[in-house]
């Protein structure tokens, strides 16, 4: 995949989140690279998730380089956001 920096995003997750595990494996199968932050290990990150989700700590939350966010998206939604 030849993506520019605009294709970069961070996935905020928790170790026990089944939706997070599923999305991570799907993204890896598609060859889509991302950074991951465990909101239980980094409380500041939990605040980012709350801001994106109306005060809720809903994961997975993906925050893109342009500042947009998707909550519990499908791989198709992530690809569309990245312009793939």
PDB file of C-alpha atoms in Angstrom:
ATOM      1  CA  UNK A   1       0.000   0.000   0.000  1.00  0.00           C
ATOM      2  CA  UNK A   2       1.366   3.386  -0.910  1.00  0.00           C
ATOM      3  CA  UNK A   3      -0.474   5.767   1.355  1.00  0.00           C
ATOM      4  CA  UNK A   4       0.586   9.282   2.249  1.00  0.00           C
ATOM      5  CA  UNK A   5       0.665  10.568   5.820  1.00  0.00           C
ATOM      6  CA  UNK A   6      -2.991  11.563   5.398  1.00  0.00           C
ATOM      7  CA  UNK A   7      -3.839   7.864   5.570  1.00  0.00           C
ATOM      8  CA  UNK A   8      -2.509   7.584   9.094  1.00  0.00           C
ATOM      9  CA  UNK A   9      -4.840   6.991  12.009  1.00  0.00           C
ATOM     10  CA  UNK A  10      -4.808   5.917  15.632  1.00  0.00           C
ATOM     11  CA  UNK A  11      -7.075   3.211  16.978  1.00  0.00           C
ATOM     12  CA  UNK A  12      -8.092   3.692  20.601  1.00  0.00           C
ATOM     13  CA  UNK A  13      -8.978   0.359  22.157  1.00  0.00           C
ATOM     14  CA  UNK A  14      -8.974  -1.843  25.259  1.00  0.00           C
ATOM     15  CA  UNK A  15      -7.496  -5.346  25.656  1.00  0.00           C
ATOM     16  CA  UNK A  16     -10.910  -6.898  26.396  1.00  0.00           C
ATOM     17  CA  UNK A  17     -12.808  -5.329  23.451  1.00  0.00           C
ATOM     18  CA  UNK A  18     -13.917  -7.992  20.981  1.00  0.00           C
ATOM     19  CA  UNK A  19     -14.832  -5.392  18.345  1.00  0.00           C
ATOM     20  CA  UNK A  20     -11.290  -3.970  18.652  1.00  0.00           C
ATOM     21  CA  UNK A  21      -9.675  -7.384  18.145  1.00  0.00           C
ATOM     22  CA  UNK A  22     -11.840  -8.104  15.105  1.00  0.00           C
ATOM     23  CA  UNK A  23     -11.183  -4.740  13.458  1.00  0.00           C
ATOM     24  CA  UNK A  24      -7.431  -4.990  14.137  1.00  0.00           C
ATOM     25  CA  UNK A  25      -7.212  -8.388  12.451  1.00  0.00           C
ATOM     26  CA  UNK A  26      -9.288  -7.191   9.475  1.00  0.00           C
ATOM     27  CA  UNK A  27      -7.102  -4.088   9.017  1.00  0.00           C
ATOM     28  CA  UNK A  28      -3.935  -6.183   9.201  1.00  0.00           C
ATOM     29  CA  UNK A  29      -5.328  -8.577   6.562  1.00  0.00           C
ATOM     30  CA  UNK A  30      -5.981  -5.553   4.320  1.00  0.00           C
ATOM     31  CA  UNK A  31      -2.443  -4.257   4.902  1.00  0.00           C
ATOM     32  CA  UNK A  32      -3.685  -1.051   6.516  1.00  0.00           C
ATOM     33  CA  UNK A  33      -1.207   0.291   9.045  1.00  0.00           C
ATOM     34  CA  UNK A  34      -2.276   2.146  12.171  1.00  0.00           C
ATOM     35  CA  UNK A  35      -1.138   3.112  15.645  1.00  0.00           C
ATOM     36  CA  UNK A  36      -2.922   1.652  18.640  1.00  0.00           C
ATOM     37  CA  UNK A  37      -3.471   3.188  22.069  1.00  0.00           C
ATOM     38  CA  UNK A  38      -4.922   1.275  25.051  1.00  0.00           C
ATOM     39  CA  UNK A  39      -7.159   3.785  26.827  1.00  0.00           C
ATOM     40  CA  UNK A  40      -6.915   1.810  30.073  1.00  0.00           C
ATOM     41  CA  UNK A  41      -3.134   2.303  30.088  1.00  0.00           C
ATOM     42  CA  UNK A  42      -3.258   5.942  28.959  1.00  0.00           C
ATOM     43  CA  UNK A  43      -5.999   7.931  30.716  1.00  0.00           C
ATOM     44  CA  UNK A  44      -5.309  10.998  28.537  1.00  0.00           C
ATOM     45  CA  UNK A  45      -6.288   8.898  25.531  1.00  0.00           C
ATOM     46  CA  UNK A  46      -9.611   8.058  27.191  1.00  0.00           C
ATOM     47  CA  UNK A  47     -10.411  11.780  27.141  1.00  0.00           C
ATOM     48  CA  UNK A  48      -9.805  11.865  23.366  1.00  0.00           C
ATOM     49  CA  UNK A  49     -12.260   8.970  22.969  1.00  0.00           C
ATOM     50  CA  UNK A  50     -14.820  10.726  25.172  1.00  0.00           C
ATOM     51  CA  UNK A  51     -14.542  13.916  23.095  1.00  0.00           C
ATOM     52  CA  UNK A  52     -15.151  11.938  19.890  1.00  0.00           C
ATOM     53  CA  UNK A  53     -18.133  10.059  21.383  1.00  0.00           C
ATOM     54  CA  UNK A  54     -20.192  12.575  23.321  1.00  0.00           C
ATOM     55  CA  UNK A  55     -18.621  11.714  26.676  1.00  0.00           C
ATOM     56  CA  UNK A  56     -18.618   7.928  26.203  1.00  0.00           C
ATOM     57  CA  UNK A  57     -15.527   5.724  26.225  1.00  0.00           C
ATOM     58  CA  UNK A  58     -16.645   3.715  23.198  1.00  0.00           C
ATOM     59  CA  UNK A  59     -13.983   1.594  21.500  1.00  0.00           C
ATOM     60  CA  UNK A  60     -12.718   1.049  18.938  1.00  0.00           C
ATOM     61  CA  UNK A  61     -12.518   4.736  18.115  1.00  0.00           C
ATOM     62  CA  UNK A  62     -10.320   5.678  15.167  1.00  0.00           C
ATOM     63  CA  UNK A  63      -8.949   9.212  14.926  1.00  0.00           C
ATOM     64  CA  UNK A  64      -7.501  10.212  11.574  1.00  0.00           C
ATOM     65  CA  UNK A  65      -4.715  12.653  10.726  1.00  0.00           C
ATOM     66  CA  UNK A  66      -7.288  15.240   9.585  1.00  0.00           C
ATOM     67  CA  UNK A  67      -8.982  15.151  13.014  1.00  0.00           C
ATOM     68  CA  UNK A  68     -12.043  13.168  11.948  1.00  0.00           C
ATOM     69  CA  UNK A  69     -13.101  10.119  13.941  1.00  0.00           C
ATOM     70  CA  UNK A  70     -15.013   6.877  13.375  1.00  0.00           C
ATOM     71  CA  UNK A  71     -16.462   4.754  16.170  1.00  0.00           C
ATOM     72  CA  UNK A  72     -16.642   0.974  15.726  1.00  0.00           C
ATOM     73  CA  UNK A  73     -16.348   1.244  11.928  1.00  0.00           C
ATOM     74  CA  UNK A  74     -16.314  -1.547   9.396  1.00  0.00           C
ATOM     75  CA  UNK A  75     -13.194  -2.132   7.313  1.00  0.00           C
ATOM     76  CA  UNK A  76     -15.133  -0.713   4.344  1.00  0.00           C
ATOM     77  CA  UNK A  77     -15.783   2.510   6.289  1.00  0.00           C
ATOM     78  CA  UNK A  78     -12.085   2.790   7.209  1.00  0.00           C
ATOM     79  CA  UNK A  79     -11.042   2.227   3.594  1.00  0.00           C
ATOM     80  CA  UNK A  80     -13.537   4.844   2.402  1.00  0.00           C
ATOM     81  CA  UNK A  81     -12.221   7.338   4.977  1.00  0.00           C
ATOM     82  CA  UNK A  82      -8.676   6.674   3.760  1.00  0.00           C
ATOM     83  CA  UNK A  83      -9.724   6.987   0.117  1.00  0.00           C
ATOM     84  CA  UNK A  84      -8.860   3.368  -0.729  1.00  0.00           C
TER      85      UNK A  84
END
